[in-house]
Tab-separated table of C-alpha atoms in Angstrom:
chain	number	residue	atom	x	y	z
A	1	MET	CA	0.000	0.000	0.000
A	2	SER	CA	2.842	2.430	0.799
A	3	ASP	CA	4.258	1.803	-2.690
A	4	MET	CA	0.876	2.547	-4.158
A	5	LEU	CA	0.689	5.786	-2.196
A	6	SER	CA	4.174	6.906	-3.231
A	7	ILE	CA	3.495	6.028	-6.857
A	8	GLY	CA	0.298	8.040	-6.816
A	9	ALA	CA	2.020	10.949	-5.059
A	10	SER	CA	4.824	10.951	-7.616
A	11	GLY	CA	2.230	11.106	-10.388
A	12	VAL	CA	0.446	14.034	-8.750
A	13	ARG	CA	3.720	15.949	-8.410
A	14	ALA	CA	4.892	15.154	-11.945
A	15	TYR	CA	1.619	15.964	-13.663
A	16	GLN	CA	1.158	19.102	-11.604
A	17	THR	CA	4.490	20.271	-13.023
A	18	ALA	CA	3.402	19.226	-16.516
A	19	LEU	CA	0.122	21.128	-16.119
A	20	THR	CA	2.000	24.198	-14.916
A	21	THR	CA	4.380	24.005	-17.895
A	22	THR	CA	1.500	23.608	-20.358
A	23	SER	CA	-0.362	26.509	-18.768
A	24	GLU	CA	2.773	28.631	-19.088
A	25	ASN	CA	2.944	27.782	-22.782
A	26	ILE	CA	-0.679	28.748	-23.351
A	27	ALA	CA	-0.321	31.993	-21.402
A	28	ASN	CA	2.738	32.981	-23.483
A	29	ALA	CA	1.445	31.876	-26.868
A	30	GLY	CA	1.542	35.490	-28.053
A	31	THR	CA	4.754	36.510	-26.279
A	32	ALA	CA	7.488	37.436	-28.758
A	33	GLY	CA	10.601	35.310	-28.355
A	34	TYR	CA	8.973	32.721	-26.095
A	35	ALA	CA	9.984	29.126	-26.861
A	36	LYS	CA	7.599	26.442	-25.686
A	37	ARG	CA	8.599	24.253	-22.760
A	38	VAL	CA	8.067	20.539	-22.289
A	39	ALA	CA	8.120	18.807	-18.916
A	40	THR	CA	10.109	15.633	-19.550
A	41	THR	CA	9.238	12.689	-17.295
A	42	ARG	CA	10.951	9.401	-16.520
A	43	GLU	CA	10.161	6.336	-14.492
A	44	VAL	CA	11.492	6.255	-10.937
A	45	ALA	CA	13.976	3.450	-10.468
A	46	VAL	CA	15.160	2.384	-7.016
A	47	ALA	CA	18.159	0.135	-6.493
A	48	THR	CA	17.233	-3.058	-4.664
A	49	SER	CA	19.280	-4.262	-1.720
A	50	GLY	CA	22.273	-6.337	-2.679
A	51	MET	CA	21.728	-5.835	-6.391
A	52	THR	CA	23.537	-3.652	-8.884
A	53	THR	CA	20.455	-3.302	-11.054
A	54	ALA	CA	17.531	-1.020	-10.351
A	55	ALA	CA	13.987	-2.046	-9.705
A	56	ASN	CA	11.443	-0.089	-11.673
A	57	GLY	CA	7.795	0.573	-10.947
A	58	MET	CA	8.228	3.181	-8.200
A	59	GLY	CA	6.391	5.995	-9.938
A	60	VAL	CA	7.313	8.931	-12.150
A	61	THR	CA	9.380	12.076	-11.772
A	62	VAL	CA	10.043	15.175	-13.856
A	63	SER	CA	13.621	15.006	-15.097
A	64	GLY	CA	13.633	18.598	-16.318
A	65	ILE	CA	12.013	21.343	-18.338
A	66	ALA	CA	13.103	21.051	-21.965
A	67	ARG	CA	13.020	24.191	-24.092
A	68	SER	CA	12.107	23.740	-27.726
A	69	GLY	CA	14.541	25.544	-29.971
A	70	ASP	CA	16.595	25.236	-33.133
A	71	ALA	CA	19.906	27.082	-33.256
A	72	MET	CA	20.143	26.944	-37.058
A	73	ARG	CA	16.655	28.326	-37.605
A	74	SER	CA	17.237	31.066	-35.054
A	75	ALA	CA	20.426	31.984	-36.914
A	76	ASP	CA	18.417	32.179	-40.144
A	77	VAL	CA	15.995	34.618	-38.486
A	78	ARG	CA	18.895	36.778	-37.296
A	79	ALA	CA	20.505	36.849	-40.734
A	80	ALA	CA	17.229	37.664	-42.482
A	81	GLY	CA	16.482	40.360	-39.906
A	82	ALA	CA	19.904	41.956	-40.382
A	83	ASP	CA	19.456	42.090	-44.158
A	84	LEU	CA	15.982	43.604	-43.864
A	85	ALA	CA	17.042	46.161	-41.246
A	86	ARG	CA	19.874	47.335	-43.502
A	87	SER	CA	17.533	47.820	-46.456
A	88	GLU	CA	14.881	49.575	-44.397
A	89	ALA	CA	17.408	51.912	-42.789
A	90	GLY	CA	18.998	52.683	-46.145
A	91	ALA	CA	15.580	53.456	-47.624
A	92	VAL	CA	14.901	55.960	-44.841
A	93	TRP	CA	17.817	58.160	-45.868
A	94	LEU	CA	17.230	57.750	-49.587
A	95	ASP	CA	13.715	58.958	-48.906
A	96	ARG	CA	15.102	61.967	-47.014
A	97	ILE	CA	17.290	62.802	-50.014
A	98	GLU	CA	14.304	62.540	-52.331
A	99	GLY	CA	12.301	64.839	-50.075
A	100	ALA	CA	15.101	67.406	-50.043
A	101	LEU	CA	15.594	67.335	-53.828
A	102	THR	CA	11.924	67.422	-54.785
A	103	GLY	CA	10.344	69.288	-51.891
A	104	ASN	CA	11.857	72.641	-52.847
A	105	LYS	CA	11.184	72.241	-56.594
A	106	LEU	CA	14.731	73.190	-57.530
A	107	ASP	CA	14.424	71.891	-61.099
A	108	GLU	CA	11.288	73.968	-61.660
A	109	ARG	CA	12.894	77.085	-60.187
A	110	LEU	CA	15.916	76.746	-62.498
A	111	THR	CA	13.658	76.346	-65.514
A	112	ALA	CA	11.602	79.373	-64.463
A	113	PHE	CA	14.773	81.471	-64.109
A	114	PHE	CA	16.094	80.671	-67.567
A	115	ASN	CA	12.630	81.010	-69.124
A	116	ALA	CA	12.314	84.447	-67.512
A	117	ALA	CA	15.612	85.418	-69.176
A	118	THR	CA	14.239	84.234	-72.516
A	119	THR	CA	11.134	86.357	-71.999
A	120	LEU	CA	13.267	89.379	-71.077
A	121	SER	CA	15.298	89.017	-74.290
A	122	ALA	CA	12.172	89.966	-76.276
A	123	ASP	CA	12.104	93.410	-74.629
A	124	PRO	CA	15.311	94.007	-72.614
A	125	SER	CA	14.386	97.540	-71.515
A	126	ALA	CA	10.941	96.662	-70.085
A	127	SER	CA	10.565	96.825	-66.313
A	128	ALA	CA	8.029	93.996	-65.817
A	129	PRO	CA	10.084	91.136	-67.341
A	130	ARG	CA	13.168	92.404	-65.468
A	131	ALA	CA	11.251	92.218	-62.180
A	132	THR	CA	9.985	88.757	-63.093
A	133	MET	CA	13.514	87.540	-63.838
A	134	LEU	CA	14.872	88.942	-60.575
A	135	GLN	CA	12.031	87.290	-58.672
A	136	ALA	CA	12.835	84.009	-60.421
A	137	ALA	CA	16.488	84.472	-59.449
A	138	ALA	CA	15.447	84.919	-55.816
A	139	SER	CA	13.386	81.725	-56.023
A	140	VAL	CA	16.360	79.806	-57.434
A	141	ALA	CA	18.644	81.033	-54.654
A	142	ASN	CA	16.062	80.193	-51.990
A	143	SER	CA	15.452	76.754	-53.496
A	144	PHE	CA	19.181	75.921	-53.598
A	145	ALA	CA	19.591	77.131	-50.009
A	146	ALA	CA	16.539	75.221	-48.758
A	147	THR	CA	17.609	72.042	-50.546
A	148	GLY	CA	21.114	72.295	-49.099
A	149	ALA	CA	19.699	72.968	-45.631
A	150	ALA	CA	17.387	69.968	-45.957
A	151	LEU	CA	20.322	67.703	-46.809
A	152	ASP	CA	22.347	69.154	-43.930
A	153	GLY	CA	19.393	68.515	-41.627
A	154	ALA	CA	19.163	64.933	-42.835
A	155	ILE	CA	22.872	64.444	-42.145
A	156	ALA	CA	22.452	65.817	-38.622
A	157	ASP	CA	19.487	63.504	-38.041
A	158	LEU	CA	21.476	60.541	-39.326
A	159	ASP	CA	24.281	61.351	-36.887
A	160	ALA	CA	21.750	61.412	-34.045
A	161	SER	CA	20.222	58.112	-35.204
A	162	ALA	CA	23.645	56.463	-35.490
A	163	ASP	CA	24.573	57.663	-32.000
A	164	ALA	CA	21.298	56.257	-30.686
A	165	GLY	CA	21.888	53.001	-32.569
A	166	THR	CA	25.318	52.461	-31.041
A	167	GLY	CA	23.865	53.320	-27.636
A	168	GLN	CA	21.156	50.715	-28.122
A	169	LEU	CA	23.763	48.181	-29.221
A	170	ASN	CA	25.742	48.879	-26.046
A	171	THR	CA	22.632	48.388	-23.912
A	172	LEU	CA	21.883	45.066	-25.612
A	173	SER	CA	25.505	43.919	-25.225
A	174	ALA	CA	25.469	44.747	-21.508
A	175	SER	CA	22.155	42.903	-21.044
A	176	LEU	CA	23.445	39.858	-22.904
A	177	ALA	CA	26.555	39.789	-20.700
A	178	LYS	CA	24.268	39.668	-17.649
A	179	VAL	CA	22.275	36.828	-19.196
A	180	ASN	CA	25.542	34.953	-19.785
A	181	ALA	CA	26.400	35.413	-16.127
A	182	GLY	CA	22.975	34.101	-15.124
A	183	LEU	CA	23.273	31.043	-17.374
A	184	GLY	CA	26.534	30.170	-15.648
A	185	ARG	CA	24.720	29.993	-12.297
A	186	VAL	CA	21.296	28.539	-13.095
A	187	ALA	CA	20.605	24.806	-12.933
A	188	ALA	CA	20.152	23.023	-16.239
A	189	GLY	CA	16.672	21.792	-17.187
A	190	THR	CA	14.814	24.391	-15.127
A	191	SER	CA	12.263	27.019	-15.998
A	192	GLY	CA	14.803	29.636	-14.959
A	193	GLN	CA	17.289	28.401	-17.527
A	194	ALA	CA	14.589	28.320	-20.219
A	195	ALA	CA	13.624	31.925	-19.438
A	196	LEU	CA	17.263	33.037	-19.660
A	197	LEU	CA	17.702	31.236	-22.984
A	198	ASP	CA	14.599	33.008	-24.308
A	199	GLU	CA	16.053	36.349	-23.244
A	200	ARG	CA	19.405	35.431	-24.794
A	201	ASP	CA	17.815	34.712	-28.160
A	202	ARG	CA	15.677	37.853	-27.962
A	203	LEU	CA	18.750	39.991	-27.312
A	204	LEU	CA	20.665	38.331	-30.151
A	205	GLU	CA	17.815	39.025	-32.559
A	206	ALA	CA	17.659	42.655	-31.421
A	207	MET	CA	21.428	43.015	-31.864
A	208	SER	CA	21.275	41.537	-35.366
A	209	ALA	CA	18.730	44.216	-36.282
A	210	LEU	CA	21.503	46.756	-35.586
A	211	THR	CA	24.516	44.922	-36.998
A	212	ASP	CA	25.186	41.472	-38.392
A	213	VAL	CA	26.546	39.175	-35.691
A	214	ALA	CA	28.553	35.963	-35.538
A	215	VAL	CA	27.503	33.822	-32.581
A	216	GLN	CA	29.232	30.994	-30.728
A	217	PHE	CA	27.614	29.010	-27.867
A	218	ASP	CA	29.177	27.055	-25.029
A	219	SER	CA	27.767	24.040	-23.168
A	220	PHE	CA	25.918	26.282	-20.691
A	221	GLY	CA	24.158	28.168	-23.460
A	222	ARG	CA	26.321	31.245	-22.924
A	223	VAL	CA	27.231	33.123	-26.052
A	224	SER	CA	30.171	35.019	-27.510
A	225	VAL	CA	29.166	37.600	-30.110
A	226	LYS	CA	31.253	39.229	-32.818
A	227	GLY	CA	30.237	42.086	-35.032
A	228	GLY	CA	30.057	40.027	-38.216
A	229	ALA	CA	32.257	37.137	-39.288
A	230	GLY	CA	35.805	37.964	-38.247
A	231	GLY	CA	34.686	41.217	-36.659
A	232	PRO	CA	35.449	42.543	-33.169
A	233	LEU	CA	34.007	40.979	-30.028
A	234	LEU	CA	30.826	42.612	-28.789
A	235	VAL	CA	30.181	40.196	-25.908
A	236	GLN	CA	32.369	37.563	-24.309
A	237	GLY	CA	31.130	35.856	-21.156
A	238	ASP	CA	30.001	38.544	-18.741
A	239	ARG	CA	32.041	41.257	-20.506
A	240	PRO	CA	30.384	43.638	-22.977
A	241	ALA	CA	32.237	45.893	-25.393
A	242	ILE	CA	31.433	49.544	-26.116
A	243	ALA	CA	30.525	50.641	-29.650
A	244	THR	CA	31.024	54.235	-30.839
A	245	TYR	CA	30.107	56.299	-33.899
A	246	ALA	CA	32.046	59.151	-35.475
A	247	ARG	CA	31.960	61.360	-38.563
A	248	GLY	CA	35.278	62.507	-39.987
A	249	SER	CA	36.128	65.955	-41.315
A	250	ASP	CA	35.746	64.561	-44.835
A	251	GLY	CA	32.180	63.467	-44.065
A	252	ALA	CA	33.006	59.757	-43.884
A	253	VAL	CA	31.405	57.877	-40.996
A	254	SER	CA	32.819	54.993	-38.984
A	255	PHE	CA	31.979	52.666	-36.107
A	256	ALA	CA	34.449	51.324	-33.566
A	257	VAL	CA	34.375	48.824	-30.690
A	258	TYR	CA	36.590	48.765	-27.613
A	259	GLY	CA	36.680	47.258	-24.136
A	260	ILE	CA	37.289	43.485	-24.481
A	261	ASP	CA	40.415	42.974	-26.582
A	262	GLY	CA	41.415	46.519	-27.491
A	263	SER	CA	39.981	48.939	-30.012
A	264	HIS	CA	38.802	47.747	-33.406
A	265	ILE	CA	36.918	49.114	-36.379
A	266	LEU	CA	33.378	47.766	-36.718
A	267	THR	CA	32.236	47.459	-40.322
A	268	PRO	CA	28.592	46.351	-40.305
A	269	SER	CA	27.443	44.529	-43.429
A	270	GLY	CA	23.930	44.068	-42.106
A	271	GLY	CA	21.535	45.703	-39.680
A	272	ALA	CA	20.414	49.285	-39.283
A	273	LEU	CA	23.957	50.560	-38.679
A	274	ALA	CA	25.006	49.282	-42.105
A	275	GLY	CA	21.991	51.033	-43.619
A	276	MET	CA	22.952	54.238	-41.836
A	277	ALA	CA	26.527	54.018	-43.119
A	278	GLU	CA	25.180	53.558	-46.620
A	279	GLY	CA	22.757	56.441	-46.108
A	280	ALA	CA	25.548	58.678	-44.827
A	281	ALA	CA	27.574	58.021	-47.977
A	282	ARG	CA	24.602	58.769	-50.223
A	283	LEU	CA	23.764	61.945	-48.313
A	284	ALA	CA	27.357	63.126	-48.591
A	285	ASP	CA	27.385	62.382	-52.321
A	286	ALA	CA	24.073	64.178	-52.865
A	287	ARG	CA	25.230	67.244	-50.980
A	288	ARG	CA	28.555	67.279	-52.826
A	289	GLU	CA	26.834	67.026	-56.219
A	290	LEU	CA	24.314	69.696	-55.293
A	291	ASP	CA	27.081	72.006	-54.065
A	292	THR	CA	28.951	71.467	-57.329
A	293	ILE	CA	25.855	72.415	-59.339
A	294	ALA	CA	25.213	75.443	-57.120
A	295	ALA	CA	28.796	76.710	-57.295
A	296	ALA	CA	28.901	76.286	-61.077
A	297	PHE	CA	25.563	78.072	-61.430
A	298	VAL	CA	26.670	81.024	-59.280
A	299	GLU	CA	30.012	81.292	-61.077
A	300	GLY	CA	28.447	80.981	-64.531
A	301	VAL	CA	25.622	83.497	-63.993
A	302	ASN	CA	27.975	86.003	-62.365
A	303	ALA	CA	30.416	85.618	-65.265
A	304	VAL	CA	27.610	86.349	-67.741
A	305	GLN	CA	26.612	89.376	-65.674
A	306	ALA	CA	30.203	90.656	-65.700
A	307	GLY	CA	30.372	90.344	-69.469
A	308	GLY	CA	27.368	92.580	-70.174
A	309	ALA	CA	25.866	95.953	-69.347
A	310	ASP	CA	22.863	96.776	-67.175
A	311	LEU	CA	19.969	99.047	-68.110
A	312	ASP	CA	22.004	102.131	-67.183
A	313	GLY	CA	24.956	101.091	-69.367
A	314	ASN	CA	27.127	100.065	-66.407
A	315	ALA	CA	29.084	96.809	-66.245
A	316	GLY	CA	27.021	94.038	-64.741
A	317	THR	CA	27.596	93.068	-61.107
A	318	ASP	CA	27.200	89.713	-59.329
A	319	MET	CA	23.678	88.358	-59.174
A	320	PHE	CA	24.401	85.578	-56.632
A	321	GLU	CA	26.936	84.704	-53.992
A	322	GLY	CA	27.820	81.493	-52.185
A	323	ASP	CA	30.103	78.528	-52.802
A	324	SER	CA	27.586	75.858	-51.764
A	325	ALA	CA	23.874	75.258	-52.083
A	326	ALA	CA	23.121	76.086	-48.450
A	327	SER	CA	25.068	79.364	-48.607
A	328	MET	CA	23.621	80.634	-51.882
A	329	LYS	CA	21.723	83.918	-51.854
A	330	LEU	CA	20.654	86.631	-54.248
A	331	VAL	CA	22.757	89.804	-53.940
A	332	LEU	CA	21.325	91.786	-56.867
A	333	SER	CA	18.371	93.783	-55.578
A	334	ASP	CA	17.567	96.146	-58.504
A	335	PRO	CA	16.007	94.706	-61.686
A	336	ARG	CA	17.826	97.444	-63.645
A	337	GLY	CA	21.079	95.728	-62.677
A	338	ILE	CA	20.361	92.694	-64.882
A	339	ALA	CA	23.049	92.826	-67.593
A	340	ALA	CA	20.883	91.982	-70.607
A	341	ALA	CA	22.855	93.987	-73.186
A	342	ALA	CA	26.268	93.261	-74.578
A	343	ALA	CA	29.000	95.615	-73.375
A	344	GLY	CA	28.768	98.929	-75.206
A	345	ALA	CA	25.397	98.190	-76.794
A	346	GLY	CA	22.222	100.119	-76.103
A	347	PRO	CA	19.579	99.372	-73.425
A	348	ARG	CA	17.400	97.527	-75.923
A	349	ASP	CA	20.135	95.080	-76.798
A	350	ASN	CA	19.789	91.458	-75.622
A	351	GLY	CA	23.229	90.202	-76.646
A	352	ASN	CA	24.283	89.219	-73.144
A	353	LEU	CA	21.115	87.194	-72.601
A	354	THR	CA	22.292	85.068	-75.511
A	355	ALA	CA	25.338	84.221	-73.385
A	356	LEU	CA	22.992	83.245	-70.543
A	357	ALA	CA	21.115	80.929	-72.927
A	358	ALA	CA	24.433	79.370	-73.910
A	359	LEU	CA	25.277	78.916	-70.215
A	360	ARG	CA	21.940	77.154	-69.746
A	361	LYS	CA	22.827	74.693	-72.478
A	362	ASP	CA	26.496	74.175	-71.624
A	363	GLY	CA	26.067	74.209	-67.867
A	364	ALA	CA	23.220	71.660	-68.000
A	365	PHE	CA	22.111	72.727	-64.533
A	366	GLU	CA	18.528	71.576	-65.002
A	367	SER	CA	19.492	68.185	-66.389
A	368	ASP	CA	22.106	67.712	-63.652
A	369	VAL	CA	19.474	68.315	-60.959
A	370	THR	CA	17.094	65.968	-62.780
A	371	THR	CA	19.786	63.299	-63.047
A	372	LEU	CA	20.598	63.630	-59.356
A	373	THR	CA	16.917	63.370	-58.436
A	374	THR	CA	16.059	60.465	-60.721
A	375	GLY	CA	19.209	58.573	-59.750
A	376	ASN	CA	18.244	58.771	-56.109
A	377	ALA	CA	14.633	57.852	-56.892
A	378	SER	CA	15.821	54.787	-58.797
A	379	ALA	CA	18.037	53.726	-55.887
A	380	LEU	CA	15.140	54.222	-53.476
A	381	ALA	CA	12.767	52.155	-55.608
A	382	GLY	CA	15.369	49.399	-55.851
A	383	ARG	CA	15.971	49.424	-52.112
A	384	ARG	CA	12.246	49.213	-51.398
A	385	ALA	CA	11.852	46.313	-53.826
A	386	ILE	CA	14.694	44.470	-52.110
A	387	ALA	CA	13.139	45.181	-48.702
A	388	GLU	CA	9.860	43.627	-49.838
A	389	VAL	CA	11.640	40.427	-50.828
A	390	GLN	CA	13.630	40.415	-47.601
A	391	THR	CA	10.432	40.889	-45.601
A	392	THR	CA	9.079	37.714	-47.151
A	393	ILE	CA	12.332	35.855	-46.499
A	394	ARG	CA	12.315	36.907	-42.863
A	395	ALA	CA	8.651	35.930	-42.458
A	396	HIS	CA	9.427	32.464	-43.807
A	397	ALA	CA	12.453	32.166	-41.497
A	398	ILE	CA	10.313	33.090	-38.489
A	399	ALA	CA	7.621	30.616	-39.522
A	400	ALA	CA	10.219	27.837	-39.882
A	401	ARG	CA	11.634	28.632	-36.445
A	402	ASP	CA	8.209	28.767	-34.858
A	403	THR	CA	7.263	25.325	-36.162
A	404	VAL	CA	9.881	24.059	-33.725
A	405	SER	CA	9.834	26.580	-30.880
A	406	GLY	CA	6.445	28.257	-31.217
A	407	VAL	CA	3.400	27.409	-29.112
A	408	ASN	CA	0.602	25.550	-30.883
A	409	ILE	CA	-2.581	26.249	-28.937
A	410	ASP	CA	-4.357	23.146	-30.251
A	411	GLU	CA	-1.497	20.885	-29.203
A	412	GLU	CA	-1.264	22.542	-25.809
A	413	ALA	CA	-5.016	22.135	-25.279
A	414	VAL	CA	-4.719	18.396	-25.968
A	415	ASP	CA	-1.751	18.165	-23.575
A	416	LEU	CA	-3.691	20.107	-20.951
A	417	ILE	CA	-6.534	17.563	-21.063
A	418	ARG	CA	-4.097	14.636	-21.104
A	419	PHE	CA	-2.113	15.867	-18.107
A	420	GLN	CA	-5.289	16.806	-16.257
A	421	GLN	CA	-6.612	13.271	-16.680
A	422	ALA	CA	-3.281	11.824	-15.575
A	423	TYR	CA	-3.285	14.116	-12.541
A	424	GLN	CA	-6.806	13.079	-11.645
A	425	ALA	CA	-5.949	9.424	-12.129
A	426	SER	CA	-2.887	9.756	-9.859
A	427	SER	CA	-5.057	11.449	-7.259
A	428	ARG	CA	-7.493	8.543	-7.570
A	429	VAL	CA	-4.628	6.090	-6.996
A	430	ILE	CA	-3.831	7.875	-3.725
A	431	GLN	CA	-7.493	7.810	-2.735
A	432	VAL	CA	-7.836	4.087	-3.464
A	433	ALA	CA	-4.644	3.352	-1.521
A	434	ARG	CA	-5.941	5.273	1.493
A	435	GLU	CA	-9.329	3.577	1.326
A	436	THR	CA	-7.653	0.183	1.129
A	437	LEU	CA	-5.432	0.992	4.116
A	438	ASP	CA	-8.421	2.211	6.099
A	439	THR	CA	-10.241	-1.039	5.315
A	440	LEU	CA	-7.288	-3.104	6.478
A	441	PHE	CA	-6.898	-1.117	9.669
A	442	ASN	CA	-10.600	-1.599	10.460
A	443	ILE	CA	-10.414	-5.410	10.247
A	444	ARG	CA	-10.641	-6.824	13.733
């Protein structure tokens, strides 16, 4: 009878643990990063006196809490997430460039300026077309300046985002180091270990969204993380590294890591930091090209002005100043100062406006702005198309991982009923054993 009682008690304890584990799975079915647990049971074996073998039939015990997981599929999710994060981050800054180039209608303002000069050539001494041309010149200057300022603002925002990204990476690295320390202390096959392993994988996935990572596990489940294959250590044991971001005087950006094995350059090939590095390069190129167009436009228009005569017969003076888009401004305030006539010709002459028309053709300012804008738009469309494909790839990777580690509510419901019945049956075994003992004790 005592064996029957102990067997029943072992069943109650084991299936209570199984019920608790199943309930935990159901409760966390929607929790991101949660891997389902399974209470593994085994038969209790007790060594018999004088024998080296064990006698079975002494009940059941929970040998541990097994966590469902697949390291390869988790690695696929991290890789797919890093690729997608890079594309999405890169698209953000391409979109900012597009907004800067199109939002201020620079191409339209340039066309309006040169068209106003063409209109003025029909009647060079008239006041109204001179005022219209000067107003168009002001619009061009303002559009160049606003476009340059928008690109400068985007660069400043990118710097802030990159600083925040490295700060987030440092926070994740520090948290992962603490998880490593916890895994070194926790007992294997426990709910505590399973929870730490969930947090480890969640942190690794979050890190891979910032930079591609190379991961190596030890027998305790602790992880060493490098910033990409062959890159610097980000986490080793309970030691995290520190990542930094910097922009050089030439506009080039860089990431570095220090704190574990010295200082090293971090060159992300995936994750949001890689997308930011790519965006920084494109922003710098766009600003450099825009500044080149602006400087050539200012120099060319001022040279045309200097080669002609204004309405009063005086040599033309500068219409614009500035050596970059952001610094451009209109300095000619009087429409009479537009040098429409060739030097020495009368006020009704339009010879110098012919030189401005030639500058329009040779300088190709409008087409250069259009090329810059369409080139960026094409890159943005390509990046978005790639991101769509990568979104699908990542979704499939997550689905493949979740077939192993995800919680299936239907399966858990079946297990819940099965373990409940086993628990009730074990309780019934205890009850029958007690009733039998009571009957025996009452025999006189």
